[in-house]
C-alpha cells in the first residue's frame, strides 16, 4: 500500500483553499461595513439615513426642524442616534386596519 501525501495540487485541498480565500474576502467586506459605537450608541449620517428610509435629505431636514427626529449637528453634518431613529419609527407605527374587528 502506497502512502498518499496530499498537497496543494490535490483537488480537495485546492477547493478548501479557494473557500478559505472567499471567506476571508467576505469577512473583510463585512468588517468594513460594521459601524463602530460611541458609548454604546451607533450614529447614522444624514445621507445613510435618507438612503435607508428611502426619503430625501430635505425630508430629514423637515423632521429636524419640526422636532420629530433628534439629531447632532457637528460642523454642518447631521448625525442621528440609531436608537432615536428606532424610537421615532415605533412612535409613528400604525397597525393595519382590520375589517373583521368591525363585524
Coordinates of N, CA and C in Angstrom, one line a residue:
X1 N 0.8 -1.2 0.0 CA 0.0 0.0 0.0 C 0.9 1.2 0.0
X2 N 0.6 2.2 -0.9 CA 1.4 3.4 -1.0 C 0.9 4.4 0.0
X3 N 1.8 5.2 0.5 CA 1.4 6.4 1.3 C 1.0 7.5 0.4
X4 N -0.1 8.1 0.6 CA -0.6 9.2 -0.2 C -0.5 10.5 0.5
X5 N 0.3 11.5 0.0 CA 0.5 12.7 0.6 C -0.3 13.8 -0.1
X6 N -1.2 14.5 0.6 CA -2.0 15.5 -0.1 C -1.2 16.8 -0.1
X7 N -1.3 17.4 -1.3 CA -0.6 18.7 -1.5 C -1.5 19.7 -2.1
X8 N -1.0 20.9 -2.4 CA -1.8 22.0 -2.9 C -2.4 21.6 -4.3
X9 N -1.8 20.6 -5.0 CA -2.3 20.2 -6.3 C -3.5 19.3 -6.2
X10 N -3.8 18.7 -5.0 CA -4.9 17.8 -4.8 C -6.2 18.6 -4.9
X11 N -7.2 18.1 -5.7 CA -8.4 18.9 -5.9 C -9.2 19.2 -4.6
X12 N -9.1 18.4 -3.6 CA -9.8 18.7 -2.3 C -9.1 19.8 -1.6
X13 N -7.8 19.9 -1.6 CA -7.0 20.9 -1.0 C -7.3 22.2 -1.7
X14 N -7.2 22.2 -3.0 CA -7.5 23.4 -3.9 C -8.9 24.0 -3.5
X15 N -9.9 23.1 -3.4 CA -11.2 23.6 -3.1 C -11.3 24.2 -1.7
X16 N -10.6 23.6 -0.8 CA -10.6 24.2 0.6 C -9.9 25.5 0.6
X17 N -8.8 25.6 -0.1 CA -8.1 26.9 -0.1 C -8.9 28.0 -0.8
X18 N -9.6 27.6 -1.9 CA -10.4 28.6 -2.5 C -11.6 29.1 -1.6
X19 N -12.2 28.2 -0.9 CA -13.2 28.5 0.0 C -12.8 29.4 1.1
X20 N -11.6 29.1 1.7 CA -11.0 29.9 2.7 C -10.7 31.4 2.2
X21 N -10.2 31.4 1.0 CA -9.9 32.7 0.4 C -11.2 33.5 0.2
X22 N -12.2 32.9 -0.3 CA -13.5 33.5 -0.5 C -14.1 34.0 0.9
X23 N -14.0 33.2 1.9 CA -14.5 33.5 3.2 C -13.7 34.7 3.8
X24 N -12.4 34.8 3.6 CA -11.6 35.9 4.0 C -12.1 37.2 3.4
X25 N -12.4 37.1 2.1 CA -12.8 38.3 1.4 C -14.2 38.8 1.9
X26 N -15.1 37.9 2.1 CA -16.4 38.2 2.7 C -16.3 38.8 4.1
X27 N -15.5 38.2 4.9 CA -15.3 38.8 6.3 C -14.6 40.2 6.2
X28 N -13.7 40.4 5.3 CA -13.1 41.7 5.2 C -14.1 42.7 4.8
X29 N -15.0 42.4 3.8 CA -16.1 43.3 3.4 C -17.0 43.6 4.6
X30 N -17.4 42.6 5.3 CA -18.3 42.8 6.5 C -17.7 43.6 7.5
X31 N -16.4 43.4 7.8 CA -15.8 44.2 8.9 C -15.7 45.7 8.5
X32 N -15.6 46.0 7.2 CA -15.6 47.4 6.8 C -17.0 48.0 6.9
X33 N -18.0 47.2 6.8 CA -19.4 47.8 6.8 C -19.9 48.0 8.2
X34 N -19.3 47.4 9.2 CA -19.7 47.5 10.6 C -19.4 48.8 11.2
X35 N -20.3 49.5 11.7 CA -20.1 50.8 12.3 C -19.7 50.7 13.7
X36 N -18.7 51.5 14.1 CA -18.3 51.5 15.5 C -19.3 52.2 16.4
X37 N -19.2 51.9 17.6 CA -20.1 52.6 18.6 C -19.4 53.6 19.4
X38 N -20.1 54.6 19.9 CA -19.6 55.6 20.8 C -20.5 55.5 22.1
X39 N -19.9 55.1 23.2 CA -20.7 55.0 24.4 C -21.9 54.0 24.2
X40 N -21.7 53.0 23.4 CA -22.7 52.0 23.2 C -23.8 52.4 22.2
X41 N -23.6 53.6 21.6 CA -24.6 54.1 20.6 C -24.0 54.1 19.2
X42 N -24.8 53.7 18.2 CA -24.3 53.8 16.9 C -25.0 55.1 16.3
X43 N -24.2 55.8 15.5 CA -24.7 57.0 14.8 C -24.8 56.8 13.3
X44 N -25.8 57.5 12.7 CA -26.0 57.3 11.3 C -25.9 58.7 10.7
X45 N -25.3 58.8 9.6 CA -25.1 60.1 8.9 C -26.4 60.4 8.1
X46 N -26.6 61.7 7.8 CA -27.7 62.2 7.1 C -28.0 61.4 5.7
X47 N -26.9 61.2 5.0 CA -27.0 60.5 3.7 C -27.4 59.1 3.9
X48 N -26.8 58.4 4.9 CA -27.1 57.0 5.1 C -28.5 56.8 5.6
X49 N -29.0 57.7 6.4 CA -30.3 57.5 6.9 C -31.4 57.8 5.8
X50 N -31.1 58.8 5.0 CA -32.0 59.0 3.9 C -32.1 57.9 2.9
X51 N -31.0 57.2 2.7 CA -31.0 56.0 1.9 C -31.7 54.9 2.5
X52 N -31.5 54.6 3.8 CA -32.2 53.5 4.5 C -33.7 53.7 4.5
X53 N -34.1 54.9 4.9 CA -35.5 55.2 5.0 C -36.2 55.5 3.7
X54 N -35.4 55.7 2.6 CA -35.9 56.0 1.3 C -36.7 57.3 1.3
X55 N -36.1 58.3 1.9 CA -36.7 59.6 1.9 C -35.5 60.6 1.5
X56 N -35.9 61.8 1.1 CA -34.9 62.7 0.7 C -34.2 63.3 1.9
X57 N -33.0 63.9 1.7 CA -32.3 64.6 2.8 C -33.1 65.8 3.2
X58 N -33.8 66.4 2.3 CA -34.7 67.6 2.6 C -35.8 67.2 3.6
X59 N -36.4 66.0 3.4 CA -37.4 65.5 4.3 C -36.8 65.3 5.7
X60 N -35.6 64.8 5.8 CA -34.9 64.7 7.1 C -34.7 66.1 7.7
X61 N -34.4 67.0 6.9 CA -34.2 68.4 7.4 C -35.6 68.9 8.0
X62 N -36.7 68.6 7.3 CA -38.0 69.0 7.8 C -38.3 68.3 9.1
X63 N -37.9 67.0 9.2 CA -38.1 66.3 10.5 C -37.3 66.9 11.6
X64 N -36.1 67.4 11.3 CA -35.3 68.0 12.3 C -35.9 69.4 12.7
X65 N -36.3 70.1 11.8 CA -36.9 71.5 12.0 C -38.2 71.3 12.8
X66 N -39.0 70.3 12.6 CA -40.3 70.1 13.3 C -40.1 69.4 14.6
X67 N -38.9 69.0 14.9 CA -38.6 68.4 16.2 C -39.0 66.9 16.3
X68 N -39.3 66.3 15.1 CA -39.7 64.9 15.0 C -38.5 64.0 15.3
X69 N -37.4 64.4 14.9 CA -36.2 63.5 14.9 C -35.0 64.2 15.6
X70 N -34.6 63.8 16.8 CA -33.4 64.4 17.4 C -32.2 64.2 16.6
X71 N -31.2 65.1 16.7 CA -30.0 65.0 15.9 C -28.9 65.7 16.6
X72 N -27.7 65.5 16.1 CA -26.5 66.2 16.5 C -26.0 66.9 15.2
X73 N -25.6 68.2 15.4 CA -25.0 68.9 14.2 C -23.6 69.3 14.5
X74 N -22.7 68.7 13.8 CA -21.3 68.9 14.1 C -20.6 69.4 12.8
X75 N -20.2 70.6 12.8 CA -19.6 71.2 11.6 C -20.5 71.1 10.4
X76 N -21.7 71.3 10.6 CA -22.7 71.3 9.4 C -23.1 69.9 9.0
X77 N -22.6 68.9 9.7 CA -23.0 67.5 9.4 C -24.0 67.0 10.4
X78 N -25.2 66.5 10.0 CA -26.2 66.0 10.9 C -25.9 64.5 11.1
X79 N -25.9 64.1 12.4 CA -25.8 62.7 12.8 C -27.0 62.4 13.7
X80 N -27.4 61.1 13.6 CA -28.6 60.7 14.3 C -28.2 59.4 15.1
X81 N -28.7 59.3 16.3 CA -28.6 58.1 17.1 C -29.5 57.1 16.5
X82 N -28.9 55.9 16.4 CA -29.8 54.8 15.8 C -31.0 54.5 16.7
X83 N -30.8 54.6 18.0 CA -31.9 54.4 19.0 C -33.0 55.4 18.8
X84 N -32.6 56.7 18.6 CA -33.6 57.7 18.4 C -34.4 57.5 17.1
X85 N -33.8 57.0 16.1 CA -34.5 56.7 14.8 C -35.4 55.6 15.0
X86 N -35.0 54.6 15.7 CA -35.9 53.4 16.1 C -37.1 53.9 16.9
X87 N -36.8 54.7 17.9 CA -37.9 55.2 18.7 C -38.9 56.0 17.9
X88 N -38.4 56.9 17.0 CA -39.3 57.7 16.1 C -40.2 56.8 15.3
X89 N -39.6 55.7 14.7 CA -40.3 54.8 13.9 C -41.4 54.1 14.7
X90 N -41.1 53.7 15.9 CA -42.0 53.0 16.7 C -43.2 53.9 17.1
X91 N -42.9 55.1 17.4 CA -44.0 56.1 17.7 C -44.9 56.3 16.5
X92 N -44.4 56.3 15.4 CA -45.1 56.5 14.1 C -45.9 55.3 13.6
X93 N -45.7 54.2 14.3 CA -46.3 52.9 13.8 C -47.8 53.0 14.0
X94 N -48.5 52.6 12.9 CA -50.0 52.5 13.0 C -50.3 51.1 12.5
X95 N -51.0 50.3 13.3 CA -51.4 49.0 12.8 C -52.3 49.0 11.6
X96 N -52.3 47.9 10.8 CA -53.2 47.9 9.7 C -54.6 47.8 10.1
X97 N -55.5 48.3 9.3 CA -56.9 48.3 9.6 C -57.4 46.9 9.4
X98 N -58.2 46.4 10.3 CA -58.7 45.0 10.2 C -60.2 45.1 10.2
X99 N -60.8 44.9 9.0 CA -62.2 45.0 8.8 C -63.0 43.9 9.6
X100 N -62.3 42.8 10.0 CA -63.0 41.8 10.7 C -63.4 42.2 12.1
X101 N -62.7 43.2 12.7 CA -63.0 43.6 14.0 C -64.3 44.4 14.1
X102 N -64.7 44.9 12.9 CA -65.9 45.7 12.9 C -67.2 44.9 12.9
X103 N -67.1 43.7 12.5 CA -68.2 42.8 12.4 C -68.6 42.2 13.8

